[in-house]
CSV table of C-alpha atoms and ligand atoms in Angstrom, one decimal:
chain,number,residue,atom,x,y,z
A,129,UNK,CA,8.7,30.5,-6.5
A,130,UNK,CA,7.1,30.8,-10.0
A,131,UNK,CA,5.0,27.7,-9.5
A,132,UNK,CA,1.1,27.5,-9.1
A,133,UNK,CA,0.4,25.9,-6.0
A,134,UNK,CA,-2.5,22.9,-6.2
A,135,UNK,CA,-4.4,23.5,-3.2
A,136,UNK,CA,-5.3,20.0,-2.3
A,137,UNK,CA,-6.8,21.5,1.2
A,138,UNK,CA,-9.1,24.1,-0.4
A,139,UNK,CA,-10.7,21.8,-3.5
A,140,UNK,CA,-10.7,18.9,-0.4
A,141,UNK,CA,-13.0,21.5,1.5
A,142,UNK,CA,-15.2,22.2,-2.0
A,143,UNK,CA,-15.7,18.5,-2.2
A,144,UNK,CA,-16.6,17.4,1.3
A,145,UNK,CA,-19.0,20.4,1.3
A,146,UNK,CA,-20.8,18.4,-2.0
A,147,UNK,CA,-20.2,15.7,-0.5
A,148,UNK,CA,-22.2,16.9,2.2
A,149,UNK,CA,-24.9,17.9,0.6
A,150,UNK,CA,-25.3,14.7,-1.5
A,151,UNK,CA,-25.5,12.9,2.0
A,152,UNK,CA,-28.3,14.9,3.1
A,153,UNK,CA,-30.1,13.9,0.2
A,154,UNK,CA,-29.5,10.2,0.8
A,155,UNK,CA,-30.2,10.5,4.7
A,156,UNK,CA,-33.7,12.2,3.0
A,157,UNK,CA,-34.2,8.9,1.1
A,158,UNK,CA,-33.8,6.1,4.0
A,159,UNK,CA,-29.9,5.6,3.3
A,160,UNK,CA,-27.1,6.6,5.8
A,161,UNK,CA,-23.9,6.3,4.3
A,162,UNK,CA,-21.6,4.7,6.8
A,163,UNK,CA,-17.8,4.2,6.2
A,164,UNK,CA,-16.2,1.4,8.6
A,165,UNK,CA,-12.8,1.4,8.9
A,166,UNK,CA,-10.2,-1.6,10.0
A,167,UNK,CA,-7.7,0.1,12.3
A,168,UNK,CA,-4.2,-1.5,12.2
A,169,UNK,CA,-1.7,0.4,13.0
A,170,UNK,CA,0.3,0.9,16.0
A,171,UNK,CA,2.2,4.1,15.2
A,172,UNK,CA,0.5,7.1,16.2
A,173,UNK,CA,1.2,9.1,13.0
A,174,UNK,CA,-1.1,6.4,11.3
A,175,UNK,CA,-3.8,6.3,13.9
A,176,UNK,CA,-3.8,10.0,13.4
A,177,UNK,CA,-4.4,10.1,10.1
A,178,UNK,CA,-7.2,7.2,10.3
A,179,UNK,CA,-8.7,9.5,13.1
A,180,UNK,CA,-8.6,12.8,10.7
A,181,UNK,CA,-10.2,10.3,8.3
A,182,UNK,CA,-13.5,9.3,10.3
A,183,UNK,CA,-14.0,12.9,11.5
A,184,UNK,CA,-14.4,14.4,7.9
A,185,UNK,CA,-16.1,11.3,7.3
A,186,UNK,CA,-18.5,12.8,10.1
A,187,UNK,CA,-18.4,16.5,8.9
A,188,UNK,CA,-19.7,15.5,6.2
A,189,UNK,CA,-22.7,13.3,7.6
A,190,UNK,CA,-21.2,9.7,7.0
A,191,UNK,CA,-21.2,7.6,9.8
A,192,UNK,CA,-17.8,6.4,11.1
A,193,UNK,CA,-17.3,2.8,12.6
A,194,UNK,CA,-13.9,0.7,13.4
A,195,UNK,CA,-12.9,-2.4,14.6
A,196,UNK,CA,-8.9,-2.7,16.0
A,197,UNK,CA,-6.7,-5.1,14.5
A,198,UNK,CA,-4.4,-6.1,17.6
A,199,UNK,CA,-1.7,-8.4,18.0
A,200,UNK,CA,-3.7,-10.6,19.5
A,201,UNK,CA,-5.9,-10.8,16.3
A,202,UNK,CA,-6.7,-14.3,14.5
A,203,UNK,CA,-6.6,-14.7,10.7
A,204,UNK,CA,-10.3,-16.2,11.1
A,205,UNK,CA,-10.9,-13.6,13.3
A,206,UNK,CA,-10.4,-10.9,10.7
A,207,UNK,CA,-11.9,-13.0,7.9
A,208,UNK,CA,-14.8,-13.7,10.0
A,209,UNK,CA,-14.8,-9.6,10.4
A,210,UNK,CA,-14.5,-9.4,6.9
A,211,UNK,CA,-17.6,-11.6,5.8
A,212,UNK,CA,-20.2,-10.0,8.4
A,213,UNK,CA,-19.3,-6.3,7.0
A,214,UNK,CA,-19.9,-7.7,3.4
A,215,UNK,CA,-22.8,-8.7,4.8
A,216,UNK,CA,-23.8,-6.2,6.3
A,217,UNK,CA,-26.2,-3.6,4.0
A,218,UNK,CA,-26.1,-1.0,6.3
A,219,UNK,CA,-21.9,-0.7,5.5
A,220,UNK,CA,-21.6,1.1,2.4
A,221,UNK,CA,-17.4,1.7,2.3
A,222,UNK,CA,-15.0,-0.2,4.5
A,223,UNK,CA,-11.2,1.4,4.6
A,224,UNK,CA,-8.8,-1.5,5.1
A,225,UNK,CA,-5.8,0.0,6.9
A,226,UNK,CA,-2.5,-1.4,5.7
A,227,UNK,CA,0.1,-2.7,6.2
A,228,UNK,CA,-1.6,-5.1,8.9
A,229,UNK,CA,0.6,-7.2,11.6
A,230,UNK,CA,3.1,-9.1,10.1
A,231,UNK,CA,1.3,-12.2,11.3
A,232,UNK,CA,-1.8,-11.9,9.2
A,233,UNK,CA,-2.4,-12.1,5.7
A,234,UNK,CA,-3.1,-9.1,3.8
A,235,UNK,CA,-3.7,-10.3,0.9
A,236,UNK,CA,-6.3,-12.9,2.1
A,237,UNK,CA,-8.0,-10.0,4.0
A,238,UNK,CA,-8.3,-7.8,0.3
A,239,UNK,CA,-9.0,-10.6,-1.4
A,240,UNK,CA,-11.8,-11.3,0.9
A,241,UNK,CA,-13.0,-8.0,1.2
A,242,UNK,CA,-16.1,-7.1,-1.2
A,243,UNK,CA,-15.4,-5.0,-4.2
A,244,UNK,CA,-18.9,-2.9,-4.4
A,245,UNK,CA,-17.3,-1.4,-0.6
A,246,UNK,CA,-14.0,-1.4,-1.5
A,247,UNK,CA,-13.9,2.8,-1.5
A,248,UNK,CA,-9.8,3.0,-0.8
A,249,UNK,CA,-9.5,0.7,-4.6
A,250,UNK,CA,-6.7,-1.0,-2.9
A,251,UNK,CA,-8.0,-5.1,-3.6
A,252,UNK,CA,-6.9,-6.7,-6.3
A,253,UNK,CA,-10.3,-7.1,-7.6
A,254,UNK,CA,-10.6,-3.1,-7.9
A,255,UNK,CA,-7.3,-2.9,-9.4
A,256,UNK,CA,-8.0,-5.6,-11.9
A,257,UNK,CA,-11.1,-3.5,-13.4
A,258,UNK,CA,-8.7,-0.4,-13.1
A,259,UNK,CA,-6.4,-2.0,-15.6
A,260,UNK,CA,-8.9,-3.4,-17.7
A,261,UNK,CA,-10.9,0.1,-18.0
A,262,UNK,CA,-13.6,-1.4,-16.2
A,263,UNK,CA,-15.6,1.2,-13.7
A,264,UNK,CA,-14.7,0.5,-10.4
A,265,UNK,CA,-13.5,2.2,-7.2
A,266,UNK,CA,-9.9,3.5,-8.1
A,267,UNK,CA,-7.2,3.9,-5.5
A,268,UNK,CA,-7.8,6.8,-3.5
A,269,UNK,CA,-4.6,9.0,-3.6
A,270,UNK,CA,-3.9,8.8,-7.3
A,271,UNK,CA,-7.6,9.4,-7.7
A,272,UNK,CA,-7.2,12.5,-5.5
A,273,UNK,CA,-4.0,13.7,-7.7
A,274,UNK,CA,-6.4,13.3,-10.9
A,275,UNK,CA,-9.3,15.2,-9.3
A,276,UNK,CA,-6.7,18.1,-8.4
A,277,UNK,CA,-5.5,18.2,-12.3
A,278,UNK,CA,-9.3,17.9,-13.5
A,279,UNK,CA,-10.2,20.5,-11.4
A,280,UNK,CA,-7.2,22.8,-12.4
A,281,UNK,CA,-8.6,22.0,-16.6
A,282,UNK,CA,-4.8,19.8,-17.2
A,283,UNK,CA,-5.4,17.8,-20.4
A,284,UNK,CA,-3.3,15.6,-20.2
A,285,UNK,CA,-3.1,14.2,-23.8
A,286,UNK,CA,0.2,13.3,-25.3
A,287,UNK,CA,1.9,14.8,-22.3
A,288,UNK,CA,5.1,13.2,-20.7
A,289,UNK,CA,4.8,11.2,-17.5
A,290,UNK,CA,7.2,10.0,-14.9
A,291,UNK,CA,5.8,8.3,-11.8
A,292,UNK,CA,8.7,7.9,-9.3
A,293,UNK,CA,7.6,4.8,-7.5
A,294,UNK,CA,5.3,1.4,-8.2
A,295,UNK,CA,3.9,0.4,-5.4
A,296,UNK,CA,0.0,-1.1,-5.6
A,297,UNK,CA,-2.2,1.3,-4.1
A,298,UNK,CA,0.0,4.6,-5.4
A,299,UNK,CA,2.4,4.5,-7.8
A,300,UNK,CA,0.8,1.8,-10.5
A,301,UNK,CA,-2.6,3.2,-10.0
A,302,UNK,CA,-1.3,7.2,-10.7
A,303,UNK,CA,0.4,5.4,-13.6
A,304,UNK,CA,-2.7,3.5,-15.2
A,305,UNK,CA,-4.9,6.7,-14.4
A,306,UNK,CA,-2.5,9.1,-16.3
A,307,UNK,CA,-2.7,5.9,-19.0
A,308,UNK,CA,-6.4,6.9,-19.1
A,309,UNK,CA,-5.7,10.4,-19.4
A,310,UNK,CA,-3.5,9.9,-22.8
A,311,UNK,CA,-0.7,10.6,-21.3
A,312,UNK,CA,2.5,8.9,-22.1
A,313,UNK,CA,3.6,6.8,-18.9
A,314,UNK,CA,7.1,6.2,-17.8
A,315,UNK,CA,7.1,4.4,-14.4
A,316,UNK,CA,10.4,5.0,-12.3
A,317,UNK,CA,11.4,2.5,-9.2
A,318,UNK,CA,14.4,2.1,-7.4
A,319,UNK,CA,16.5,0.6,-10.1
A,320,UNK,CA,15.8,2.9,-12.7
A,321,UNK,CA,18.8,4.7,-14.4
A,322,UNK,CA,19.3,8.2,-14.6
A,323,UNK,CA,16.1,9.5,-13.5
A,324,UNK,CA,16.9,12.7,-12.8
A,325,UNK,CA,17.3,12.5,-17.0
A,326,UNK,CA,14.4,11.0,-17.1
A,327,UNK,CA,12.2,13.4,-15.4
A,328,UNK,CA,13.5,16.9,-16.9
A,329,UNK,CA,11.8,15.0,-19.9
A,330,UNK,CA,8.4,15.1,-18.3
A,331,UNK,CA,5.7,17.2,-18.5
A,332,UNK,CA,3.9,15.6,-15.3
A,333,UNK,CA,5.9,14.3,-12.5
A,334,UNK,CA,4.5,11.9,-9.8
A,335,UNK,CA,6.8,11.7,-6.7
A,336,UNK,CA,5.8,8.6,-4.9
A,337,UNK,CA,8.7,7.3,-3.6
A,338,UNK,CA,9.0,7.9,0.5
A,339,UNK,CA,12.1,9.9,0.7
A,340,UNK,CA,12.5,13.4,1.9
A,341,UNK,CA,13.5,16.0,-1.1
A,342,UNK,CA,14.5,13.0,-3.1
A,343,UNK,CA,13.5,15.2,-6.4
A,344,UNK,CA,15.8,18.2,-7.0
A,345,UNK,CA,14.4,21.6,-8.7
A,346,UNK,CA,16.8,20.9,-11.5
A,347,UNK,CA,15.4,17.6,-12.7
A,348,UNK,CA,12.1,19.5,-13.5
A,349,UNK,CA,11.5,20.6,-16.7
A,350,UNK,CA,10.8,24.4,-17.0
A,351,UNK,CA,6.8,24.2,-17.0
A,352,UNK,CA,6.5,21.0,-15.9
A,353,UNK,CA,3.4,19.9,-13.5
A,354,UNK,CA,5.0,18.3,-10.1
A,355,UNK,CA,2.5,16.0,-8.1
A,356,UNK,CA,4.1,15.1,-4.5
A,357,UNK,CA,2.4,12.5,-2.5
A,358,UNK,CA,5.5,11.7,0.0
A,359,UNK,CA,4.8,12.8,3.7
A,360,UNK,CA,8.3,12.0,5.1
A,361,UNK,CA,9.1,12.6,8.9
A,362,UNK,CA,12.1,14.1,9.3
A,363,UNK,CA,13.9,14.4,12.6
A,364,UNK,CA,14.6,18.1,13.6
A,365,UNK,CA,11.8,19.8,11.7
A,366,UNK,CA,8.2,20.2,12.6
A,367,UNK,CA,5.7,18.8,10.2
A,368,UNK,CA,5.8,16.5,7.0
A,369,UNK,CA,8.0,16.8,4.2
A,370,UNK,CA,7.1,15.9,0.7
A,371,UNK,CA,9.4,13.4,-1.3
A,372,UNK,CA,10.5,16.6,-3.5
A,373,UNK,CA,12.3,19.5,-2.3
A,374,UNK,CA,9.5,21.9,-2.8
A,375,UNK,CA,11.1,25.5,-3.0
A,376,UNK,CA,13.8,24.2,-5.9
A,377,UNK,CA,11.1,22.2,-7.6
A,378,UNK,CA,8.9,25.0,-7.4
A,379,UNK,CA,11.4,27.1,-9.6
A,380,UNK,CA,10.9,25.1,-12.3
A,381,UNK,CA,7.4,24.1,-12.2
A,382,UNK,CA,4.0,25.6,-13.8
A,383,UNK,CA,1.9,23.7,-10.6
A,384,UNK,CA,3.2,21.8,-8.0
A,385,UNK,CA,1.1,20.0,-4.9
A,386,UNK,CA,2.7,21.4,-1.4
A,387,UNK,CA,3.2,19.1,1.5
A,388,UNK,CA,1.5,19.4,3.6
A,389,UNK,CA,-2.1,20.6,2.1
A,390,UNK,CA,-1.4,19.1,-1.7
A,391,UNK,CA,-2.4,15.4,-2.2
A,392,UNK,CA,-3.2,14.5,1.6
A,393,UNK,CA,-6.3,16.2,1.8
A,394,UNK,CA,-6.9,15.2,-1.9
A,395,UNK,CA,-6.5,11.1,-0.7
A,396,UNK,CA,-9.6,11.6,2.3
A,397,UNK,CA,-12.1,13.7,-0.1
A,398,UNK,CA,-11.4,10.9,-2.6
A,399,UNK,CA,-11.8,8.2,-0.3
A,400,UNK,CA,-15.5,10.0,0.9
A,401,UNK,CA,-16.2,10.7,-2.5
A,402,UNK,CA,-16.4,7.1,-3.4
A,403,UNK,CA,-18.2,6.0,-0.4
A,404,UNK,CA,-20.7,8.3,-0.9
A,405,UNK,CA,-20.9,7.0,-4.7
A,406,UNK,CA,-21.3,3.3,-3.1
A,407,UNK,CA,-24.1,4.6,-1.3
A,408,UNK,CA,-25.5,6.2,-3.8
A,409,UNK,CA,-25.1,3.1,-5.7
A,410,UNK,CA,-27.7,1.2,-3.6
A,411,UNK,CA,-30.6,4.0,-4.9
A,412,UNK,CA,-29.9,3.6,-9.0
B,173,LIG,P1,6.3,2.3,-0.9
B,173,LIG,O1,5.3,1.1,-1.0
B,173,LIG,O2,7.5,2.2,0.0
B,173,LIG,O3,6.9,2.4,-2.4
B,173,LIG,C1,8.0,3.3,-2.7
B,173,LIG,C2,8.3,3.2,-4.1
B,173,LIG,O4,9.4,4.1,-4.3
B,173,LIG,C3,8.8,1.8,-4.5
B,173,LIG,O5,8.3,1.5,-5.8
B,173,LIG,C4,10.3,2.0,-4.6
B,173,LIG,O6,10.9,1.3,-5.7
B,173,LIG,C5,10.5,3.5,-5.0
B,173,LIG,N1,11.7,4.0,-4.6
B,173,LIG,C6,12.4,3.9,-3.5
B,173,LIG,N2,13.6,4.5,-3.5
B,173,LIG,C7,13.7,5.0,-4.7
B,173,LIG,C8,14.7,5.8,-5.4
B,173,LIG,N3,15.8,6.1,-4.8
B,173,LIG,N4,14.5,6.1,-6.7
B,173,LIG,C9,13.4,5.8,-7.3
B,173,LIG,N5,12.4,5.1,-6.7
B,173,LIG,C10,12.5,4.7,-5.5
B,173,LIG,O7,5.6,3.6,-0.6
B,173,LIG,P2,4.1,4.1,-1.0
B,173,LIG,O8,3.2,3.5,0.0
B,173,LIG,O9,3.8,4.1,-2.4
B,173,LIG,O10,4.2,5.7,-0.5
B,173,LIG,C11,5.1,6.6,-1.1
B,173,LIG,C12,5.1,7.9,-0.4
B,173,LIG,O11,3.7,8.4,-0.5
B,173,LIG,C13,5.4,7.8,1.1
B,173,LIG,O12,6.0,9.1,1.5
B,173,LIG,C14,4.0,7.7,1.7
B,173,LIG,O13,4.0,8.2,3.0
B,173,LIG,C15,3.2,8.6,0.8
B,173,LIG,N6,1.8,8.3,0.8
B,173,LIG,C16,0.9,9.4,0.8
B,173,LIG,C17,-0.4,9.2,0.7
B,173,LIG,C18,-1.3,10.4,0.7
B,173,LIG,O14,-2.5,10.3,1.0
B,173,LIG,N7,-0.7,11.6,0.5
B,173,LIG,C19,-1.0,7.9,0.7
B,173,LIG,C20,-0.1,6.8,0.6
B,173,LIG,C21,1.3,7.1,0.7
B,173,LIG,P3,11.0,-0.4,-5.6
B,173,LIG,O15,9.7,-0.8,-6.0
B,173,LIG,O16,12.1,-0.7,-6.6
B,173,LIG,O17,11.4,-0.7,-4.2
C-alpha cells in the first residue's frame, strides 16, 4: 500500500474532544445542548449505529433523547411528534432516522421537521439552501468527507471529481459540496457508462454506491484521492466492507478513507458538530 490513510477515527476523536469543550462553555451559559433522535429501524445494525450515535453524543456532554417509531406508529402520531420537538426550545438537533416504515411518509415527516434542528441536513429545506449556497446544516456524511480533506489541507480547485452514487442525503450533497470546493463534478449512478473510464480520470473519487469492492484499484488514477463511505455486510467475513476494494485501490491512491474508521466516524462528529453549532446558535 502506497496510499495515505484518512483517519476518520482519529480527527472524529480531535473534534468530539472540541466539541466537548465548546459544550462545557454552553452548559456555563444556561444552554444544554440536547440532540433527540427518531429511532426507526428494526435491524440491529442500524439500531447500533443510532446507539454509538447518542453515546458520543453523551461523551461529549450533549444530552441524548429518542422516541421509537413502531409499526404500530400513526402518521399524525409522528407529525404530532414532530411539531412538539419544533416546539420545544430545550431540543436543539433532532436526527431523523431513515428510511422509516413503509407505511409512513417520509417525506411529510422532513418536510415537517424544522430546519434551524435539522443537524443530519437531510430535509429538503436544508438541501434547498445547500444548492442555492445558502448557510445551512449540510448533510452529515459528505460534510464529514469534506472536514477529513480540510483537515488533511486538499484544495480542491480545478480538481477532477467522480461521485459514484446520487442519492439525497450522500451522493448529491458530496457532489454539491465538492461544487463548492471548485472542483469539477461528475456524478456517476447506476446507468452510467464506462465508469471505470470515468474514474481513472479523477483526481477525487467518492464511492457511494452500497456494494462491496465495487471500485477496482485499477480504475484509480495514480495519485488520486479515494473517499469510501460504503459499509457493506458481507456474509463470511467479520466487520464492514467499504464499497471499494481497499488494498487494490490503495495501490493507486495518494489518500484513501479505510472502512471501517474512514468516513463513519467522520458522519457522527459531523452530525455533533452541527448540533452543537444549533445550540450555539441560540447565544449569537
Ligand atoms: P442508496 O440510496 O442505495 O444509493 C446508492 C447509489 O448508488 C444510487 O444512486 C445508485 O444509482 C448507485 N449505484 C448502485 N449500483 C451502482 C453501480 N453498479 N454503478 C454505479 N452506481 C451505482 O445508498 P446510500 O444511502 O447513498 O448509501 C451508499 C453507501 O454508503 C452504503 O454502503 C451505505 O451503507 C453507506 N452510508 C454510509 C454512511 C456513513 O456514515 N459512512 C452514511 C450513509 C450511507 P441509481 O440512483 O441509479 O439507483
Amino acid at each position: 500500500m502506497s496510499a495515505h490513510l484518512l483517519d476518520g477515527r482519529g480527527l472524529s476523536k480531535q473534534i468530539r474532544s472540541e466539541l466537548k469543550t465548546r459544550v462545557d462553555t454552553l452548559k456555563e451559559k444556561g444552554v444544554h445542548p440536547h440532540l433527540h433522535v427518531v429511532v426507526a429501524a428494526q435491524d440491529p445494525a442500524s439500531l447500533a449505529y443510532v446507539r454509538m450515535k447518542r453515546k458520543w453524543a453523551e461523551e461529549v456532554g450533549i444530552i441524548s433523547t429518542s422516541w421509537d417509531v413502531t409499526p404500530e406508529t400513526s402518521q399524525s402520531e409522528l407529525m404530532d411528534h414532530i411539531a412538539t420537538i419544533n416546539q420545544d426550545p430545550a431540543i436543539h438537533g433532532v436526527l431523523l432516522q431513515h428510511p422509516l416504515p413503509e407505511h409512513l411518509d417520509e417525506d411529510a415527516a422532513l418536510l415537517g421537521l424544522g430546519s434551524e434542528k435539522d443537524v443530519d441536513g437531510i430535509t429538503p429545506q436544508s438541501l434547498g439552501r445547500l444548492t442555492a449556497d445558502l448557510p445551512g446544516f449540510r448533510c452529515a456524511t459528505p460534510l464529514g468527507m469534506m472536514k477529513l480533506l480540510d483537515h488533511h489541507r486538499v484544495d480542491c480547485t480545478g480538481k477532477r471529481a467522480v461521485v459514484i452514487g446520487r442519492s439525497v442525503i450522500l451522493g448529491k450533497p458530496a457532489a454539491l459540496m465538492l461544487l463548492q470546493k471548485n472542483a469539477t463534478v461528475t456524478m456517476a449512478h447506476s446507468r452510467t457508462q464506462n465508469l471505470p473510464e470515468l474514474c481513472r480520470e479523477a483526481d477525487i473519487v467518492v464511492a457511494a454506491v452500497g456494494k462491496p469492492e465495487m471500485v477496482k484499484g485499477y480504475w484509480i488514477k495514480p495519485g488520486a484521492i479515494v473517499l469510501d463511505a460504503g459499509y457493506n455486510k458481507v456474509e463470511g467475513r467479520s466487520g464492514d466492507v467499504g464499497d471499494c476494494e481497499f488494498e487494490s485501490c490503495a495501490e493507486n491512491a495518494s489518500m484513501i478513507t479505510p472502512v471501517p474508521g474512514g468516513v463513519g466516524p467522520m458522519t457522527v462528529a459531523s452530525l455533533l458538530s452541527n448540533c452543537v453549532d444549533a445550540a450555539e446558535s441560540l447565544l449569537s
